[in-house]
PDB file of C-alpha atoms in Angstrom:
ATOM      1  CA  UNK A 151     -21.445  15.121  -7.211  1.00 61.00           C
ATOM      2  CA  UNK A 152     -20.583  11.568  -8.393  1.00 73.00           C
ATOM      3  CA  UNK A 153     -17.176  10.251  -7.455  1.00 85.00           C
ATOM      4  CA  UNK A 154     -14.610   9.880 -10.204  1.00 96.00           C
ATOM      5  CA  UNK A 155     -13.008   6.442 -10.112  1.00 97.00           C
ATOM      6  CA  UNK A 156      -9.552   5.277 -11.120  1.00 98.00           C
ATOM      7  CA  UNK A 157      -9.398   1.533 -11.652  1.00 98.00           C
ATOM      8  CA  UNK A 158      -6.016  -0.114 -11.217  1.00 98.00           C
ATOM      9  CA  UNK A 159      -5.734  -3.440 -13.047  1.00 98.00           C
ATOM     10  CA  UNK A 160      -2.795  -5.704 -12.260  1.00 98.00           C
ATOM     11  CA  UNK A 161      -2.187  -7.637 -15.475  1.00 96.00           C
ATOM     12  CA  UNK A 162      -0.390 -10.958 -15.640  1.00 90.00           C
ATOM     13  CA  UNK A 163      -2.557 -13.200 -17.770  1.00 82.00           C
ATOM     14  CA  UNK A 164      -6.257 -13.060 -18.612  1.00 85.00           C
ATOM     15  CA  UNK A 165      -7.341  -9.856 -20.309  1.00 92.00           C
ATOM     16  CA  UNK A 166     -10.969 -10.887 -19.812  1.00 95.00           C
ATOM     17  CA  UNK A 167     -10.630 -10.234 -16.071  1.00 96.00           C
ATOM     18  CA  UNK A 168      -9.811  -6.600 -16.847  1.00 97.00           C
ATOM     19  CA  UNK A 169     -12.922  -6.324 -19.015  1.00 97.00           C
ATOM     20  CA  UNK A 170     -15.067  -7.881 -16.274  1.00 97.00           C
ATOM     21  CA  UNK A 171     -13.858  -5.175 -13.919  1.00 97.00           C
ATOM     22  CA  UNK A 172     -14.699  -2.440 -16.404  1.00 98.00           C
ATOM     23  CA  UNK A 173     -18.181  -3.874 -17.024  1.00 97.00           C
ATOM     24  CA  UNK A 174     -19.064  -4.167 -13.353  1.00 97.00           C
ATOM     25  CA  UNK A 175     -17.426  -1.141 -11.704  1.00 96.00           C
ATOM     26  CA  UNK A 176     -17.065   2.542 -12.580  1.00 95.00           C
ATOM     27  CA  UNK A 177     -13.889   3.569 -14.380  1.00 97.00           C
ATOM     28  CA  UNK A 178     -13.175   7.097 -15.528  1.00 97.00           C
ATOM     29  CA  UNK A 179      -9.581   6.057 -16.110  1.00 98.00           C
ATOM     30  CA  UNK A 180      -7.663   2.772 -16.041  1.00 98.00           C
ATOM     31  CA  UNK A 181      -4.091   2.234 -14.876  1.00 98.00           C
ATOM     32  CA  UNK A 182      -2.642  -1.107 -15.991  1.00 98.00           C
ATOM     33  CA  UNK A 183       0.239  -2.375 -13.849  1.00 98.00           C
ATOM     34  CA  UNK A 184       2.437  -5.064 -15.365  1.00 97.00           C
ATOM     35  CA  UNK A 185       5.887  -6.569 -15.048  1.00 96.00           C
ATOM     36  CA  UNK A 186       8.159  -6.737 -18.100  1.00 96.00           C
ATOM     37  CA  UNK A 187       6.882 -10.263 -18.883  1.00 94.00           C
ATOM     38  CA  UNK A 188       3.404  -8.909 -19.646  1.00 95.00           C
ATOM     39  CA  UNK A 189       4.034  -5.308 -20.650  1.00 95.00           C
ATOM     40  CA  UNK A 190       3.522  -6.075 -24.355  1.00 96.00           C
ATOM     41  CA  UNK A 191       0.121  -7.574 -23.553  1.00 95.00           C
ATOM     42  CA  UNK A 192      -0.681  -4.559 -21.378  1.00 96.00           C
ATOM     43  CA  UNK A 193       0.198  -2.104 -24.162  1.00 97.00           C
ATOM     44  CA  UNK A 194      -1.923  -3.993 -26.705  1.00 96.00           C
ATOM     45  CA  UNK A 195      -4.878  -4.077 -24.306  1.00 97.00           C
ATOM     46  CA  UNK A 196      -4.432  -0.377 -23.610  1.00 98.00           C
ATOM     47  CA  UNK A 197      -4.595   0.427 -27.304  1.00 97.00           C
ATOM     48  CA  UNK A 198      -7.804  -1.554 -27.814  1.00 97.00           C
ATOM     49  CA  UNK A 199      -9.503   0.031 -24.795  1.00 97.00           C
ATOM     50  CA  UNK A 200      -8.582   3.516 -25.945  1.00 97.00           C
ATOM     51  CA  UNK A 201      -9.911   2.821 -29.454  1.00 97.00           C
ATOM     52  CA  UNK A 202     -13.050   0.881 -28.544  1.00 96.00           C
ATOM     53  CA  UNK A 203     -14.130   2.459 -25.258  1.00 95.00           C
ATOM     54  CA  UNK A 204     -12.493   5.881 -25.609  1.00 96.00           C
ATOM     55  CA  UNK A 205     -11.149   5.263 -22.107  1.00 97.00           C
ATOM     56  CA  UNK A 206      -8.081   7.007 -20.734  1.00 98.00           C
ATOM     57  CA  UNK A 207      -5.504   4.303 -20.004  1.00 98.00           C
ATOM     58  CA  UNK A 208      -1.990   4.428 -18.555  1.00 98.00           C
ATOM     59  CA  UNK A 209       0.396   1.474 -18.599  1.00 98.00           C
ATOM     60  CA  UNK A 210       2.876   1.344 -15.721  1.00 98.00           C
ATOM     61  CA  UNK A 211       5.696  -1.188 -15.862  1.00 98.00           C
ATOM     62  CA  UNK A 212       6.641  -2.704 -12.504  1.00 97.00           C
ATOM     63  CA  UNK A 213      10.320  -3.434 -11.963  1.00 95.00           C
ATOM     64  CA  UNK A 214       9.362  -6.703 -10.251  1.00 95.00           C
ATOM     65  CA  UNK A 215       6.427  -8.507  -8.627  1.00 94.00           C
ATOM     66  CA  UNK A 216       7.424  -7.740  -5.031  1.00 90.00           C
ATOM     67  CA  UNK A 217       5.201  -6.178  -2.393  1.00 86.00           C
ATOM     68  CA  UNK A 218       7.481  -3.132  -1.848  1.00 84.00           C
ATOM     69  CA  UNK A 219       7.435  -2.363  -5.586  1.00 90.00           C
ATOM     70  CA  UNK A 220       3.640  -2.639  -5.713  1.00 92.00           C
ATOM     71  CA  UNK A 221       3.261  -0.441  -2.623  1.00 87.00           C
ATOM     72  CA  UNK A 222       5.536   2.204  -4.077  1.00 87.00           C
ATOM     73  CA  UNK A 223       3.772   2.172  -7.445  1.00 93.00           C
ATOM     74  CA  UNK A 224       0.218   2.264  -6.066  1.00 93.00           C
ATOM     75  CA  UNK A 225       1.213   4.943  -3.557  1.00 88.00           C
ATOM     76  CA  UNK A 226       2.606   7.112  -6.348  1.00 90.00           C
ATOM     77  CA  UNK A 227      -0.565   6.642  -8.383  1.00 94.00           C
ATOM     78  CA  UNK A 228      -2.787   7.643  -5.479  1.00 91.00           C
ATOM     79  CA  UNK A 229      -0.719  10.729  -4.685  1.00 89.00           C
ATOM     80  CA  UNK A 230      -0.556  11.791  -8.335  1.00 93.00           C
ATOM     81  CA  UNK A 231      -4.216  11.175  -9.182  1.00 95.00           C
ATOM     82  CA  UNK A 232      -6.015  12.038  -5.926  1.00 92.00           C
ATOM     83  CA  UNK A 233      -6.620  15.634  -7.033  1.00 92.00           C
ATOM     84  CA  UNK A 234      -8.799  14.296  -9.872  1.00 95.00           C
ATOM     85  CA  UNK A 235     -10.114  10.965  -8.590  1.00 96.00           C
ATOM     86  CA  UNK A 236     -11.899  10.387  -5.297  1.00 93.00           C
ATOM     87  CA  UNK A 237     -12.278   6.613  -5.535  1.00 94.00           C
ATOM     88  CA  UNK A 238      -9.714   3.909  -6.313  1.00 96.00           C
ATOM     89  CA  UNK A 239     -10.212   0.214  -7.103  1.00 97.00           C
ATOM     90  CA  UNK A 240      -7.643  -2.545  -7.567  1.00 98.00           C
ATOM     91  CA  UNK A 241      -8.493  -5.445  -9.879  1.00 98.00           C
ATOM     92  CA  UNK A 242      -6.246  -8.478  -9.225  1.00 97.00           C
ATOM     93  CA  UNK A 243      -8.283 -10.871 -11.371  1.00 96.00           C
ATOM     94  CA  UNK A 244      -5.682 -11.006 -14.132  1.00 95.00           C
ATOM     95  CA  UNK A 245      -2.642 -11.095 -11.867  1.00 95.00           C
ATOM     96  CA  UNK A 246      -0.173 -13.892 -11.225  1.00 93.00           C
ATOM     97  CA  UNK A 247       0.010 -15.355  -7.713  1.00 93.00           C
ATOM     98  CA  UNK A 248       2.801 -13.029  -6.567  1.00 93.00           C
ATOM     99  CA  UNK A 249       1.218  -9.963  -8.151  1.00 95.00           C
ATOM    100  CA  UNK A 250      -2.138 -10.825  -6.574  1.00 95.00           C
ATOM    101  CA  UNK A 251      -0.505 -10.949  -3.147  1.00 92.00           C
ATOM    102  CA  UNK A 252       1.229  -7.632  -3.777  1.00 92.00           C
ATOM    103  CA  UNK A 253      -1.940  -5.976  -5.093  1.00 94.00           C
ATOM    104  CA  UNK A 254      -4.079  -7.110  -2.159  1.00 93.00           C
ATOM    105  CA  UNK A 255      -1.388  -5.904   0.250  1.00 88.00           C
ATOM    106  CA  UNK A 256      -1.397  -2.485  -1.412  1.00 90.00           C
ATOM    107  CA  UNK A 257      -5.178  -2.283  -1.053  1.00 91.00           C
ATOM    108  CA  UNK A 258      -4.821  -3.199   2.636  1.00 86.00           C
ATOM    109  CA  UNK A 259      -2.069  -0.662   3.321  1.00 82.00           C
ATOM    110  CA  UNK A 260      -3.778   2.217   1.494  1.00 85.00           C
ATOM    111  CA  UNK A 261      -7.307   1.339   2.576  1.00 84.00           C
ATOM    112  CA  UNK A 262      -8.780   1.062  -0.912  1.00 90.00           C
ATOM    113  CA  UNK A 263     -11.172  -1.512  -2.379  1.00 93.00           C
ATOM    114  CA  UNK A 264      -9.935  -4.556  -4.264  1.00 96.00           C
ATOM    115  CA  UNK A 265     -11.637  -7.350  -6.158  1.00 97.00           C
ATOM    116  CA  UNK A 266     -10.781 -10.632  -7.823  1.00 97.00           C
ATOM    117  CA  UNK A 267     -12.552 -12.144 -10.832  1.00 96.00           C
ATOM    118  CA  UNK A 268     -14.108 -15.608 -10.813  1.00 94.00           C
ATOM    119  CA  UNK A 269     -15.176 -16.616 -14.306  1.00 90.00           C
ATOM    120  CA  UNK A 270     -17.212 -13.695 -15.591  1.00 92.00           C
ATOM    121  CA  UNK A 271     -18.085 -12.280 -12.170  1.00 95.00           C
ATOM    122  CA  UNK A 272     -16.150  -9.947  -9.859  1.00 96.00           C
ATOM    123  CA  UNK A 273     -15.586 -11.046  -6.275  1.00 95.00           C
ATOM    124  CA  UNK A 274     -15.144  -8.134  -3.863  1.00 93.00           C
ATOM    125  CA  UNK A 275     -12.431  -8.606  -1.265  1.00 91.00           C
ATOM    126  CA  UNK A 276     -12.942  -7.490   2.363  1.00 80.00           C
ATOM    127  CA  UNK A 277     -12.519  -3.764   2.918  1.00 68.00           C
ATOM    128  CA  UNK A 278     -10.318  -2.684   5.829  1.00 62.00           C
ATOM    129  CA  UNK A 279     -11.783  -0.163   8.251  1.00 53.00           C
ATOM    130  CA  UNK A 280      -8.660   1.960   8.089  1.00 57.00           C
ATOM    131  CA  UNK A 281      -5.528   2.342   6.021  1.00 63.00           C
ATOM    132  CA  UNK A 282      -2.033   2.230   7.428  1.00 68.00           C
ATOM    133  CA  UNK A 283      -1.260   5.368   5.456  1.00 65.00           C
ATOM    134  CA  UNK A 284      -3.864   7.204   7.566  1.00 69.00           C
ATOM    135  CA  UNK A 285      -3.103   5.459  10.862  1.00 74.00           C
ATOM    136  CA  UNK A 286       0.625   6.168  10.814  1.00 84.00           C
ATOM    137  CA  UNK A 287       0.926   9.843  11.697  1.00 87.00           C
ATOM    138  CA  UNK A 288       4.020  11.948  11.141  1.00 90.00           C
ATOM    139  CA  UNK A 289       5.489  11.309  14.638  1.00 94.00           C
ATOM    140  CA  UNK A 290       5.003   7.557  14.218  1.00 94.00           C
ATOM    141  CA  UNK A 291       6.608   7.669  10.800  1.00 92.00           C
ATOM    142  CA  UNK A 292       9.586   9.612  12.176  1.00 95.00           C
ATOM    143  CA  UNK A 293      10.020   6.988  14.889  1.00 97.00           C
ATOM    144  CA  UNK A 294       9.929   4.204  12.299  1.00 96.00           C
ATOM    145  CA  UNK A 295      12.552   6.001  10.240  1.00 95.00           C
ATOM    146  CA  UNK A 296      14.759   6.467  13.292  1.00 97.00           C
ATOM    147  CA  UNK A 297      14.600   2.728  13.996  1.00 97.00           C
ATOM    148  CA  UNK A 298      15.361   2.035  10.348  1.00 96.00           C
ATOM    149  CA  UNK A 299      18.421   4.319  10.432  1.00 95.00           C
ATOM    150  CA  UNK A 300      19.686   2.272  13.359  1.00 96.00           C
ATOM    151  CA  UNK A 301      19.482  -0.903  11.303  1.00 96.00           C
ATOM    152  CA  UNK A 302      15.923  -1.803  12.264  1.00 96.00           C
ATOM    153  CA  UNK A 303      16.721  -2.761  15.860  1.00 96.00           C
ATOM    154  CA  UNK A 304      17.143  -0.362  18.802  1.00 96.00           C
ATOM    155  CA  UNK A 305      18.119  -1.817  22.158  1.00 94.00           C
ATOM    156  CA  UNK A 306      16.432   0.784  24.400  1.00 95.00           C
ATOM    157  CA  UNK A 307      14.076   3.751  24.483  1.00 95.00           C
ATOM    158  CA  UNK A 308      16.997   5.855  25.702  1.00 95.00           C
ATOM    159  CA  UNK A 309      18.865   5.259  22.458  1.00 96.00           C
ATOM    160  CA  UNK A 310      15.731   5.680  20.362  1.00 97.00           C
ATOM    161  CA  UNK A 311      15.055   8.994  22.118  1.00 96.00           C
ATOM    162  CA  UNK A 312      18.437  10.244  20.950  1.00 96.00           C
ATOM    163  CA  UNK A 313      17.869   9.019  17.420  1.00 96.00           C
ATOM    164  CA  UNK A 314      14.361  10.430  17.062  1.00 96.00           C
ATOM    165  CA  UNK A 315      14.413  13.527  19.307  1.00 94.00           C
ATOM    166  CA  UNK A 316      11.268  12.289  21.081  1.00 96.00           C
ATOM    167  CA  UNK A 317      11.164  11.962  24.867  1.00 96.00           C
ATOM    168  CA  UNK A 318      10.686   8.518  26.416  1.00 94.00           C
ATOM    169  CA  UNK A 319       7.043   9.089  27.504  1.00 93.00           C
ATOM    170  CA  UNK A 320       6.091  10.206  23.990  1.00 94.00           C
ATOM    171  CA  UNK A 321       7.963   7.287  22.455  1.00 95.00           C
ATOM    172  CA  UNK A 322       6.152   4.887  24.746  1.00 93.00           C
ATOM    173  CA  UNK A 323       2.801   6.402  23.740  1.00 93.00           C
ATOM    174  CA  UNK A 324       3.464   6.137  19.997  1.00 94.00           C
ATOM    175  CA  UNK A 325       4.969   2.653  20.220  1.00 95.00           C
ATOM    176  CA  UNK A 326       2.675   0.949  22.735  1.00 91.00           C
ATOM    177  CA  UNK A 327      -0.423   3.084  22.225  1.00 86.00           C
ATOM    178  CA  UNK A 328      -3.032   4.174  24.728  1.00 77.00           C
ATOM    179  CA  UNK A 329      -5.786   2.084  26.274  1.00 67.00           C
ATOM    180  CA  UNK A 330      -7.596   2.081  22.944  1.00 62.00           C
ATOM    181  CA  UNK A 331      -4.572   0.834  21.026  1.00 62.00           C
ATOM    182  CA  UNK A 332      -3.231   2.566  17.945  1.00 77.00           C
ATOM    183  CA  UNK A 333       0.475   2.251  18.765  1.00 90.00           C
ATOM    184  CA  UNK A 334       3.090   1.012  16.335  1.00 93.00           C
ATOM    185  CA  UNK A 335       3.131  -2.319  18.168  1.00 92.00           C
ATOM    186  CA  UNK A 336      -0.649  -2.729  17.823  1.00 88.00           C
ATOM    187  CA  UNK A 337      -0.395  -1.909  14.120  1.00 84.00           C
ATOM    188  CA  UNK A 338       2.144  -4.689  13.643  1.00 84.00           C
ATOM    189  CA  UNK A 339       4.868  -2.298  12.492  1.00 90.00           C
ATOM    190  CA  UNK A 340       7.293  -2.928  15.368  1.00 94.00           C
ATOM    191  CA  UNK A 341       8.014  -5.690  17.855  1.00 94.00           C
ATOM    192  CA  UNK A 342       8.770  -4.792  21.461  1.00 95.00           C
ATOM    193  CA  UNK A 343      10.833  -6.993  23.779  1.00 93.00           C
ATOM    194  CA  UNK A 344      11.886  -6.426  27.364  1.00 88.00           C
ATOM    195  CA  UNK A 345      15.655  -6.747  27.433  1.00 75.00           C
ATOM    196  CA  UNK A 346      18.383  -6.360  30.027  1.00 75.00           C
ATOM    197  CA  UNK A 347      17.580  -4.262  33.094  1.00 76.00           C
ATOM    198  CA  UNK A 348      13.978  -3.917  31.946  1.00 78.00           C
ATOM    199  CA  UNK A 349      14.869  -1.919  28.869  1.00 87.00           C
ATOM    200  CA  UNK A 350      12.460  -2.012  25.963  1.00 91.00           C
ATOM    201  CA  UNK A 351      14.017  -3.238  22.736  1.00 94.00           C
ATOM    202  CA  UNK A 352      12.184  -2.112  19.587  1.00 97.00           C
ATOM    203  CA  UNK A 353      12.518  -3.799  16.197  1.00 96.00           C
ATOM    204  CA  UNK A 354      10.933  -3.099  12.837  1.00 94.00           C
ATOM    205  CA  UNK A 355       8.726  -5.870  11.483  1.00 89.00           C
ATOM    206  CA  UNK A 356       8.594  -6.881   7.827  1.00 78.00           C
ATOM    207  CA  UNK A 357       5.383  -4.849   7.488  1.00 80.00           C
ATOM    208  CA  UNK A 358       7.101  -1.845   9.071  1.00 86.00           C
ATOM    209  CA  UNK A 359       9.948  -2.047   6.548  1.00 83.00           C
ATOM    210  CA  UNK A 360       7.494  -2.424   3.695  1.00 77.00           C
ATOM    211  CA  UNK A 361       5.485   0.596   4.807  1.00 78.00           C
ATOM    212  CA  UNK A 362       8.640   2.707   5.045  1.00 82.00           C
ATOM    213  CA  UNK A 363       9.667   1.706   1.545  1.00 71.00           C
ATOM    214  CA  UNK A 364       6.388   3.077   0.185  1.00 65.00           C
ATOM    215  CA  UNK A 365       6.085   6.230   2.319  1.00 66.00           C
ATOM    216  CA  UNK A 366       6.668   9.708   0.881  1.00 60.00           C
ATOM    217  CA  UNK A 367       9.326  11.940   2.402  1.00 51.00           C
ATOM    218  CA  UNK A 368       6.733  13.730   4.535  1.00 43.00           C
ATOM    219  CA  UNK A 369       3.369  12.778   5.932  1.00 46.00           C
ATOM    220  CA  UNK A 370       0.543  14.667   7.587  1.00 41.00           C
ATOM    221  CA  UNK A 371       0.250  14.585  11.347  1.00 40.00           C
TER     222      UNK A 371
END
């Protein structure tokens, strides 16, 4: 059975880039993401696409052009639409510089395909082998939240054990990973330093904070 595709177009300028994406990739529905500066343009484009192509189109206004806002918005779209759509694409060809950065980051975090537009041709961006949303299991997410509750910096595994209700060996496994990697440190979500008396100090990175800001209240193990 063919996959149903939701295209996500980040609009901040050229409407033609949106049309290039629709001509070159499947789209059973289009979600246009735009800040307040371009929401009028987005609504006008939506109306034309609905009339001319009979395409289902949603316009979502972003509160700002930041990465956390984009992550939250794209994450909500994926969770809401995943029962209907099996494939997601992000088109950043029409986006401003900041929105492009945010859109590409969202594709990276959620492990979905993204493309830019050069002239009248799409340019596919590299696809990640995994998404952070899949790599960060429920225990890892709970550990990240415990560190966040402590202000993003925990001076020892002993304290983190009390905050997270995980024993030190399990904390060490989830933070530092096994021989094959996969720990929070390997994923770039925390930094680990050896402090006083050999204690391990664990701090959230900017990526760790960003991921937390976009994560739902619960996550599969």
